[in-house]
Short mmCIF file of C-alpha atoms in Angstrom, two decimals:
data_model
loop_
_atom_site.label_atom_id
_atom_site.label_comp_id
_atom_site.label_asym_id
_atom_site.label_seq_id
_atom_site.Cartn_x
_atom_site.Cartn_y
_atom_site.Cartn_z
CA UNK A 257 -0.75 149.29 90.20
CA UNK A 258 -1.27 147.12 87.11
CA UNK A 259 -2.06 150.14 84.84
CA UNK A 260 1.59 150.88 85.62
CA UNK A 261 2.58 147.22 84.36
CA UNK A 262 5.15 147.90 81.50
CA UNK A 263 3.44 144.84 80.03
CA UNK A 264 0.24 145.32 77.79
CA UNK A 265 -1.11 141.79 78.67
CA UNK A 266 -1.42 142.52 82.21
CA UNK A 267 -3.03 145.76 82.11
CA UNK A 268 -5.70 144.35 80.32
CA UNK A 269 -6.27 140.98 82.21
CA UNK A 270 -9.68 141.23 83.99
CA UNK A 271 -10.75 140.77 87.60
CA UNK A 272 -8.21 140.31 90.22
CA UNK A 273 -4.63 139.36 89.81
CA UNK A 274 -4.22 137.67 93.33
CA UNK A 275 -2.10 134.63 92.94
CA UNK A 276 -0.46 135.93 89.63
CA UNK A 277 2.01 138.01 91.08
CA UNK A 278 3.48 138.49 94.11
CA UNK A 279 2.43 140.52 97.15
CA UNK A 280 3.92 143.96 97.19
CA UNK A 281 7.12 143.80 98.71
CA UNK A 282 7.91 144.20 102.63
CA UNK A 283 10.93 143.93 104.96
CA UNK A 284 12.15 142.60 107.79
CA UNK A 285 13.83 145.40 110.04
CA UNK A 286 15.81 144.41 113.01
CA UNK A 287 18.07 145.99 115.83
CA UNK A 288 21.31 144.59 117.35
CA UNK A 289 22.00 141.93 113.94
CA UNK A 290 24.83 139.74 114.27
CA UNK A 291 25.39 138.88 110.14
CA UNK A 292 27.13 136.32 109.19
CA UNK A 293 27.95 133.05 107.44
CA UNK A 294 24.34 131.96 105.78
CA UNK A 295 23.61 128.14 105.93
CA UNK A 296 24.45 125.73 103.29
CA UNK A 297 21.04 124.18 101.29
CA UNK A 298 20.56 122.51 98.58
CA UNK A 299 17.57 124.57 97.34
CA UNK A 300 17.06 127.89 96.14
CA UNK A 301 15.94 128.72 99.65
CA UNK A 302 16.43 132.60 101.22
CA UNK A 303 18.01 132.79 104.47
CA UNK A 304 18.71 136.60 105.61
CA UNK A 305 21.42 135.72 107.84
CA UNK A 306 19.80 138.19 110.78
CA UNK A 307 19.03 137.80 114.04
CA UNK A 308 15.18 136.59 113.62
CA UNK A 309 16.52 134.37 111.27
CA UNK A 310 19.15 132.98 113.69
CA UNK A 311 16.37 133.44 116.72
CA UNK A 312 14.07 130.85 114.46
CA UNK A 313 16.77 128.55 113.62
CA UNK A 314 18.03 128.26 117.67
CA UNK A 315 14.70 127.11 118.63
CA UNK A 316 14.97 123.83 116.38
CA UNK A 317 16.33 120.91 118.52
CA UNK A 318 18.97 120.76 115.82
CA UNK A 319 20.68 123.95 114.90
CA UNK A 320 22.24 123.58 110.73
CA UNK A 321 25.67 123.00 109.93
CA UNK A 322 27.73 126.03 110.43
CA UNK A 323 25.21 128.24 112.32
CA UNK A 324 27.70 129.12 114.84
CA UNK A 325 30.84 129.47 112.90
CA UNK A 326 31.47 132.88 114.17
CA UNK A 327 30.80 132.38 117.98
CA UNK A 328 32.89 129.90 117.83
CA UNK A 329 36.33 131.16 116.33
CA UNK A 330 35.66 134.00 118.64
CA UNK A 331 35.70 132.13 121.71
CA UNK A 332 39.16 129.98 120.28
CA UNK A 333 40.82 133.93 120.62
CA UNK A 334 43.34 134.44 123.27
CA UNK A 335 43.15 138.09 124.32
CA UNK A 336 39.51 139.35 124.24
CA UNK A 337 36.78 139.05 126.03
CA UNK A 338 35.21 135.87 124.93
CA UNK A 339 38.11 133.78 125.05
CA UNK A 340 37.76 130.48 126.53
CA UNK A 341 34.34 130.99 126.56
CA UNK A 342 32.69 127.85 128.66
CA UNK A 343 29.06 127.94 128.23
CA UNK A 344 26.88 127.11 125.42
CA UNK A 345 26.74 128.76 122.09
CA UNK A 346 23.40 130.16 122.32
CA UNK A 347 24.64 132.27 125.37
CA UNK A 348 28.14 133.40 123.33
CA UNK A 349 26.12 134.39 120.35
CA UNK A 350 23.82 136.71 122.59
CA UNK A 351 26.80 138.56 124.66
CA UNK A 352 28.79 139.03 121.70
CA UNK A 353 25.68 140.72 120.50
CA UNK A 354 24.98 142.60 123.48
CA UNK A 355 28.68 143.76 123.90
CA UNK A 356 28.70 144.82 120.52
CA UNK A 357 24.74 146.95 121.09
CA UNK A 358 26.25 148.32 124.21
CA UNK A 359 30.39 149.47 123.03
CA UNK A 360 31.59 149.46 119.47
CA UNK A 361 35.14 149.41 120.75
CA UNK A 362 34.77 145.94 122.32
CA UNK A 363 32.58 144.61 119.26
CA UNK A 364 35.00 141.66 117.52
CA UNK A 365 33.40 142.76 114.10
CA UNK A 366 33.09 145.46 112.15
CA UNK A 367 30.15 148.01 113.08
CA UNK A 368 27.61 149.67 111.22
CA UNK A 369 25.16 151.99 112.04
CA UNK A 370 22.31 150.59 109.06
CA UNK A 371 22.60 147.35 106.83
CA UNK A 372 20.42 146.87 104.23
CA UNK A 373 20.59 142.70 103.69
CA UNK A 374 20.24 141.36 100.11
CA UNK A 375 22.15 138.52 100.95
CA UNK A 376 21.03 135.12 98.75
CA UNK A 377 22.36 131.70 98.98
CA UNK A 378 23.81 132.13 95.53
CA UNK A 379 25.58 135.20 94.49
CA UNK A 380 28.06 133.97 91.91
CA UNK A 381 25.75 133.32 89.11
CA UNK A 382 25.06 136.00 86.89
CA UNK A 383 21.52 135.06 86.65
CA UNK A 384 20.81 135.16 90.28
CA UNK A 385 22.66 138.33 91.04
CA UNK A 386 20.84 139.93 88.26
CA UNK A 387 17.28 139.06 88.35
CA UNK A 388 16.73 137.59 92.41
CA UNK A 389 19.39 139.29 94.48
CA UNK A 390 20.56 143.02 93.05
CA UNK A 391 16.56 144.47 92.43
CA UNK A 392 15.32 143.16 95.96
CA UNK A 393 16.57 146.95 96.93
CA UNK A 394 14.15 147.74 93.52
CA UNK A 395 11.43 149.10 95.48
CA UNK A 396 13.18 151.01 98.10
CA UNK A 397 15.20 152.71 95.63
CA UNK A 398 13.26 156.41 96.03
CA UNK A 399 13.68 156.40 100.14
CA UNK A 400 17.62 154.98 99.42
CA UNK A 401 18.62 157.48 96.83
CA UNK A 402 16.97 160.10 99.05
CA UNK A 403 19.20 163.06 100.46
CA UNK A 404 18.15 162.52 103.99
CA UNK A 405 18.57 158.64 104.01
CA UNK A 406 21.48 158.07 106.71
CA UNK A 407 24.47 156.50 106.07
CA UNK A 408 24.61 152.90 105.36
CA UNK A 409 25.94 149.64 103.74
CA UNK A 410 24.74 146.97 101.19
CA UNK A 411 25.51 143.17 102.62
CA UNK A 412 25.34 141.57 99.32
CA UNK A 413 26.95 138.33 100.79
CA UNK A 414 29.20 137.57 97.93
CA UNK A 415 33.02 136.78 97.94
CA UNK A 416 35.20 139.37 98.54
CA UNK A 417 36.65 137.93 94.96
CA UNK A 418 33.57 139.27 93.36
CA UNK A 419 32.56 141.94 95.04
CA UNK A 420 34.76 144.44 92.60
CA UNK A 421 32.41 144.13 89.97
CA UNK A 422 28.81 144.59 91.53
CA UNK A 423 29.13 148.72 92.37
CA UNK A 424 28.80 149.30 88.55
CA UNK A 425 25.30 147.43 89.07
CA UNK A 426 24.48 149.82 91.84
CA UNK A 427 25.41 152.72 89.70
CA UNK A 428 23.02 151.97 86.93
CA UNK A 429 20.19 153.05 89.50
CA UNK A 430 22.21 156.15 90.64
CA UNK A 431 24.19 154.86 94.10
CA UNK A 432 27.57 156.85 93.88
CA UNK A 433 30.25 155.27 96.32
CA UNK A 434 28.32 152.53 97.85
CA UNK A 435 29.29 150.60 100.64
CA UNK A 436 29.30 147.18 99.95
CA UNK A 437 29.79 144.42 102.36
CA UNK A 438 30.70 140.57 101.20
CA UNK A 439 30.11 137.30 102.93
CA UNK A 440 33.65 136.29 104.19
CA UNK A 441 33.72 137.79 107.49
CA UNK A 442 30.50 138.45 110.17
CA UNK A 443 29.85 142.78 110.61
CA UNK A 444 27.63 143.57 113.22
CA UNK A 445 24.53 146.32 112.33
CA UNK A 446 23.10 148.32 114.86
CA UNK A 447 19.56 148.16 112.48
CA UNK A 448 19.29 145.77 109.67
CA UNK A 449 16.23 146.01 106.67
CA UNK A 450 16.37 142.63 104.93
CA UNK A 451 13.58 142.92 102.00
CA UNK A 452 11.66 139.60 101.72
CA UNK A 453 10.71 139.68 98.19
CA UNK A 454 12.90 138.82 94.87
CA UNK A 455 14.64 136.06 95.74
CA UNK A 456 13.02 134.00 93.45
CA UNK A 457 14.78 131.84 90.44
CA UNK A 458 11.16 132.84 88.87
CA UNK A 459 11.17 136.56 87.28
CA UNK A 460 7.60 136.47 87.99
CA UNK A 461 7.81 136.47 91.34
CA UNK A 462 9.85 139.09 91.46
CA UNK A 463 8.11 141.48 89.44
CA UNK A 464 7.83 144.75 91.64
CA UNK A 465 11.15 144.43 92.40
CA UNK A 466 12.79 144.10 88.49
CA UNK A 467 9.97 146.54 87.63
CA UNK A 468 11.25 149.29 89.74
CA UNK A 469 14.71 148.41 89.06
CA UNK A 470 14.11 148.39 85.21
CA UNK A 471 12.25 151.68 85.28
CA UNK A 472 15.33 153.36 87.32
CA UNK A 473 17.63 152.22 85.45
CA UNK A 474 15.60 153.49 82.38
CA UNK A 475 15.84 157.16 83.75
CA UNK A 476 19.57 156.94 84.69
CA UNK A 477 20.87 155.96 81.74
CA UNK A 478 18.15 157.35 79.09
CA UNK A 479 17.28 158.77 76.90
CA UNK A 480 18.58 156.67 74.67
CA UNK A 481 18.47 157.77 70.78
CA UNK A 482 17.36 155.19 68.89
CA UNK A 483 18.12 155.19 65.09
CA UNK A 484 15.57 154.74 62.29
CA UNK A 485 17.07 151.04 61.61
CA UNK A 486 15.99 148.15 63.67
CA UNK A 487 18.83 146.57 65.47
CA UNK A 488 19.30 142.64 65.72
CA UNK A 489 21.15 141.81 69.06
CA UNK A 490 23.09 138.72 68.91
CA UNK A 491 24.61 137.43 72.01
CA UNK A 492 27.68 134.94 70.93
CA UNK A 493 29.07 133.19 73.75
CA UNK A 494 32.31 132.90 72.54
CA UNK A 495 34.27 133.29 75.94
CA UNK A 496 31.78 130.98 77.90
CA UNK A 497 31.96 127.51 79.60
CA UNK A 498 28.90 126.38 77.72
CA UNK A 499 30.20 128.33 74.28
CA UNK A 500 27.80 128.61 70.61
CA UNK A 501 30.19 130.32 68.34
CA UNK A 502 29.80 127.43 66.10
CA UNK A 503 25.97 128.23 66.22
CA UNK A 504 25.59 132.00 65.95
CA UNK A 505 29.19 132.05 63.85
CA UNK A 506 29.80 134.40 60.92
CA UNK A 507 27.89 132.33 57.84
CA UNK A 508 24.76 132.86 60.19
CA UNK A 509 25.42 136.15 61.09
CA UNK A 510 26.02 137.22 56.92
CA UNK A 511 22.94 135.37 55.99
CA UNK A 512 20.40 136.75 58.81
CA UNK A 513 21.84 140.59 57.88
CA UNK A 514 21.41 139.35 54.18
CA UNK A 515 18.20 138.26 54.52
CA UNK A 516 16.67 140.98 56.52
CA UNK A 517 14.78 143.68 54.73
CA UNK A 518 17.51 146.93 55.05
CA UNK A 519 15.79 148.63 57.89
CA UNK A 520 17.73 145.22 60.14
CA UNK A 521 21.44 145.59 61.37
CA UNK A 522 22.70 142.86 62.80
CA UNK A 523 24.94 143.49 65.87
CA UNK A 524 26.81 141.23 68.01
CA UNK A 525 27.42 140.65 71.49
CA UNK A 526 30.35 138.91 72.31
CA UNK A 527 31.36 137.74 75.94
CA UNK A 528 35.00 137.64 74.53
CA UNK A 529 34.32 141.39 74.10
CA UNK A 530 36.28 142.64 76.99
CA UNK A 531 36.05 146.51 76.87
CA UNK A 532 31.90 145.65 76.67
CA UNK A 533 32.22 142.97 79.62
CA UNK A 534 34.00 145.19 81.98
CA UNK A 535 31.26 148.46 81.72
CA UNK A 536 28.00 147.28 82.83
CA UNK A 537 26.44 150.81 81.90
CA UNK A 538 27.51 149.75 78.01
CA UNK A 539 25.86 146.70 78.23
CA UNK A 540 22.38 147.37 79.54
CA UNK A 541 22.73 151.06 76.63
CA UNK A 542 23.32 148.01 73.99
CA UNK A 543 19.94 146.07 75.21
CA UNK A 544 18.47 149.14 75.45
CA UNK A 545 18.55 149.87 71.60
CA UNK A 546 17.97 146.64 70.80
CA UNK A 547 14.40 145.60 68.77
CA UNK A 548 15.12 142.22 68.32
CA UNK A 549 17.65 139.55 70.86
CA UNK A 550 18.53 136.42 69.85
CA UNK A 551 20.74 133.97 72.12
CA UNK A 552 20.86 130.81 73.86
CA UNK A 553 19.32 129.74 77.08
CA UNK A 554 21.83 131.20 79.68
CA UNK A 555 22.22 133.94 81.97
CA UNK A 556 23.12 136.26 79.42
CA UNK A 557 19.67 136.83 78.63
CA UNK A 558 19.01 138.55 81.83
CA UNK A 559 19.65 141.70 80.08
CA UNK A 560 16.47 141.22 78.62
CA UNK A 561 15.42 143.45 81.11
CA UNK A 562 16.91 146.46 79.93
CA UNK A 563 15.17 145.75 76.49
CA UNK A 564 12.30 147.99 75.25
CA UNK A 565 8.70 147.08 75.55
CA UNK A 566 7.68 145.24 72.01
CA UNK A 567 11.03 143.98 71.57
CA UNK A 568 10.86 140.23 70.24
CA UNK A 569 13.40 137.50 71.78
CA UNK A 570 14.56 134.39 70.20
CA UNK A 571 15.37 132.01 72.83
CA UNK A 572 17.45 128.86 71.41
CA UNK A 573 16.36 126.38 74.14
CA UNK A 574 16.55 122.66 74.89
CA UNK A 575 13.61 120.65 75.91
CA UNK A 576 15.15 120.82 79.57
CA UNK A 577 15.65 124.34 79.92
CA UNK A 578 13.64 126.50 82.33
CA UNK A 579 11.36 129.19 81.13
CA UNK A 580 12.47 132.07 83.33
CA UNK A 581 13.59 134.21 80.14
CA UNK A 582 10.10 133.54 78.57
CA UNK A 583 8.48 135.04 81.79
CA UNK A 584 11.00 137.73 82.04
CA UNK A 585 9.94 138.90 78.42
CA UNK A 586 5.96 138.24 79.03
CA UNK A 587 6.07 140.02 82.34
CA UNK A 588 8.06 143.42 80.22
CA UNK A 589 5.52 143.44 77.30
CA UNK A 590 7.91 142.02 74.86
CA UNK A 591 7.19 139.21 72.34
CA UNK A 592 8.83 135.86 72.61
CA UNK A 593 10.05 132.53 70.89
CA UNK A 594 11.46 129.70 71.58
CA UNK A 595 13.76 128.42 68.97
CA UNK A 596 14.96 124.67 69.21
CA UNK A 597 18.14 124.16 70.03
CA UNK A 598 18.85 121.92 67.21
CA UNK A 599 17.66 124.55 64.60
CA UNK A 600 20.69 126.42 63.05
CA UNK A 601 19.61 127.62 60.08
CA UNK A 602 19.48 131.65 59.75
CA UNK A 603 16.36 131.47 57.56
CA UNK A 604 14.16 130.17 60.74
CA UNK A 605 15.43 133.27 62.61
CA UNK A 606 14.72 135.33 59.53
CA UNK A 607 10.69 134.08 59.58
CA UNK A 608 10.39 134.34 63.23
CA UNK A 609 11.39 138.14 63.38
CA UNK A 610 9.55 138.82 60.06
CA UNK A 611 6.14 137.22 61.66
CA UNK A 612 7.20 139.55 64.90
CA UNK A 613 7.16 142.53 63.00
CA UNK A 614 3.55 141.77 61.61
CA UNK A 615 1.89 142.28 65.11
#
């Protein structure tokens, strides 16, 4: 409900909120899913690459590039039971998928008993793992982490490359061991839940799902102890392909800790910090205790939502850049402001967080 709303703003906005936000969040469940390689667009579009999906694309006169990749190779096999398959696609698709509901031993893909599909057209991005793709399980979490919940797998759809570094993400919530299933090759899921919210490059509109994602994280990792000094977050993206050492270097850095009452300490966070990049737990603890974030317009400002409630962010943005990590902040009761690109003097910094601590 919004008296829940970890932001201030909205729990005190009158009348109805339809419109605002986004309807609660559903999903899509499904028997007999054939998952596999998800259609190339050019927009940020969601396509859970299940069987309604594929049922809704096969009754266009044109199905997309790609859509049946894996029926395909699969009837190019010598030695199984689709080689040399002669009829159409359509009708390979559904008896691979009907061999595979009826004998797991002649199934040509790996078998699960549940899927849960967060799959995305982009997974790569920090940014769109972290705020559209990971929280869509955000409000499922209680039935997931549940003792009785069977046994299943995560599709997240990402390279097999990648797919090392996403269980720590999964851990900050409390999953222990997950299964995780990348894009590379088709699995076959007896049931499938694909969740049809947060896939939005707008934090907005995924607000349940980074809300209950935020708040479990919160009470897997916390209590965290927060001194009586304020702490000034830096993130220096000296490691990066679009890089502002030369920005937030160490004349800045001197002269914002210098001219910050006491109470301030100044810490930074470096992507060249390897021990801190590699322990995803360490970096959401850092946002966690931080009262004040300052960085540049990039994905490393996702971690915004770990940060308190009332914590101010300093956003140095171009006129071009999106406003996701202003919504991110409005939506989590923090204060925010944009700080031109071109400004690189520490005393601006120094006035914003002074007028942030007046209110």
């Amino acid at each position: 409900t919004m008296q829940e709303s970890p932001s201030s703003l909205l729990r005190n906005l009158p009348g109805s909120l339809h419109g605002v936000l986004p309807p609660s969040p559903t999903a899509i469940y499904s028997v007999h899913a054939l998952l596999g390689e998800v259609v190339n667009v050019n927009s940020e579009a969601y396509f859970p690459g299940c069987t309604p999906y594929w049922n809704a694309i096969l009754r266009q006169e044109a199905p997309p590039k790609k859509a049946f990749i894996e029926t395909d190779l699969e009837a190019k096999k010598n030695g199984t039971i689709f080689a040399n398959w002669k009829n159409s696609r359509h009708y390979l698709r559904n008896e691979i998928i009907k061999t595979c509901a009826e004998d797991d031993s002649k199934c040509p893909f790996p078998t699960f008993d549940l899927v849960i599909d967060i799959t995305q057209v982009y997974c790569g991005g920090f940014f769109h793992w972290m705020i559209e793709i990971w929280p869509r399980i955000g409000p499922f979490l209680d039935g997931l982490l549940s003792e009785n919940m069977p046994k299943f797998a995560i599709r997240i759809g990402c390279e097999s490359s990648q797919i090392g570094f996403h269980p720590q993400f999964f851990g900050l919530v409390g999953f222990e061991n997950i299964t995780l299933i990348d894009s590379e090759s088709p699995v076959f899921a007896k049931e499938v839940i694909a969740p049809t919210e947060g896939f939005s490059h707008s934090p907005l509109l995924n607000y349940w799902n980074l809300v209950a994602m935020r708040q479990k994280v919160f009470s897997h990792l916390g209590p965290i102890e927060k001194s009586e000094n304020k702490t000034v977050l830096v993130i220096i993206r000296d490691a990066s392909r679009r890089p502002d050492a030369n920005i937030f270097n160490r004349k800045f850095l001197n002269e914002l800790s210098d001219g910050l009452p006491d109470i301030y300490r100044v810490v930074p966070f470096r992507s060249s910090d390897k021990k801190m990049m590699a322990c995803m737990a360490c970096q959401a603890r850092a946002f966690m205790l931080a009262d004040v974030i300052i960085g540049s317009h990039g994905a490393g400002l996702s971690h915004t939502l770990f940060a308190p409630a009332g914590a101010a962010i300093l956003e140095r943005v171009d006129k071009s850049d999106s406003g996701i990590y202003s919504e991110l902040a409005f939506m989590l009761g923090m204060k925010y402001f944009p700080m031109d690109v071109n400004t690189h003097h520490s005393g601006s910094y120094i006035d914003m967080i002074t007028l942030a601590n007046g209110y």
